[in-house]
Coordinates of C-alpha atoms in Angstrom, one line a residue:
M238 CA 46.1 -36.9 -0.1
N239 CA 43.9 -36.6 -3.2
I240 CA 43.6 -39.5 -5.7
V241 CA 42.3 -38.7 -9.2
A242 CA 41.5 -41.6 -11.5
K243 CA 39.6 -40.4 -14.5
G244 CA 38.7 -43.9 -15.6
G245 CA 37.4 -44.9 -12.1
V246 CA 38.6 -47.2 -9.4
T247 CA 37.6 -50.8 -8.8
I248 CA 38.4 -52.4 -5.4
T249 CA 38.1 -56.1 -4.9
G250 CA 37.9 -57.0 -1.2
N251 CA 36.7 -55.2 1.9
L252 CA 37.0 -51.5 2.3
T253 CA 37.2 -49.8 5.7
V254 CA 36.8 -46.1 6.0
N255 CA 37.6 -44.3 9.3
G256 CA 35.7 -41.1 8.6
N257 CA 32.8 -39.8 6.5
I258 CA 31.9 -40.7 3.0
K259 CA 30.5 -38.0 0.7
A260 CA 29.3 -38.4 -2.9
T261 CA 28.5 -35.9 -5.6
Q262 CA 26.5 -38.5 -7.4
E263 CA 24.4 -41.6 -6.6
I264 CA 25.4 -44.3 -4.2
A265 CA 24.1 -47.8 -5.1
D266 CA 24.4 -51.4 -4.2
H267 CA 23.5 -54.5 -6.2
Q268 CA 19.7 -53.8 -5.6
R269 CA 19.2 -50.1 -6.3
D270 CA 20.5 -46.6 -5.6
M271 CA 19.9 -44.6 -2.4
S272 CA 17.4 -42.2 -4.0
A273 CA 15.2 -45.2 -4.9
D274 CA 15.4 -46.3 -1.3
R275 CA 14.4 -42.8 -0.1
A276 CA 11.4 -42.9 -2.5
I277 CA 10.3 -46.2 -1.1
Y278 CA 10.7 -45.0 2.5
N279 CA 8.8 -41.7 1.8
S280 CA 5.9 -43.5 0.1
H281 CA 5.6 -45.9 3.0
M282 CA 5.6 -43.0 5.5
D283 CA 3.0 -41.1 3.4
T284 CA 0.8 -44.2 3.2
H285 CA 1.1 -45.7 6.7
H286 CA 1.7 -42.7 9.0
N287 CA 0.0 -39.4 9.5
S288 CA 3.2 -37.9 11.0
A289 CA 4.4 -34.7 9.6
G290 CA 8.0 -35.7 10.2
P291 CA 10.7 -34.8 7.8
K292 CA 11.1 -36.8 4.6
Q293 CA 14.4 -38.3 3.8

């Protein structure tokens, strides 16, 4: 089933998803979007760890 809502959808209440969630744009909560979280994480890893592990 595909749902297309050009004006967007607002859900009040809990949402349970039994499967993956993909987004073509940003995902955010009341604090910030996920790309900002990644930037914080990556700067922390660069500053505090010498590991050459993969960046998020």
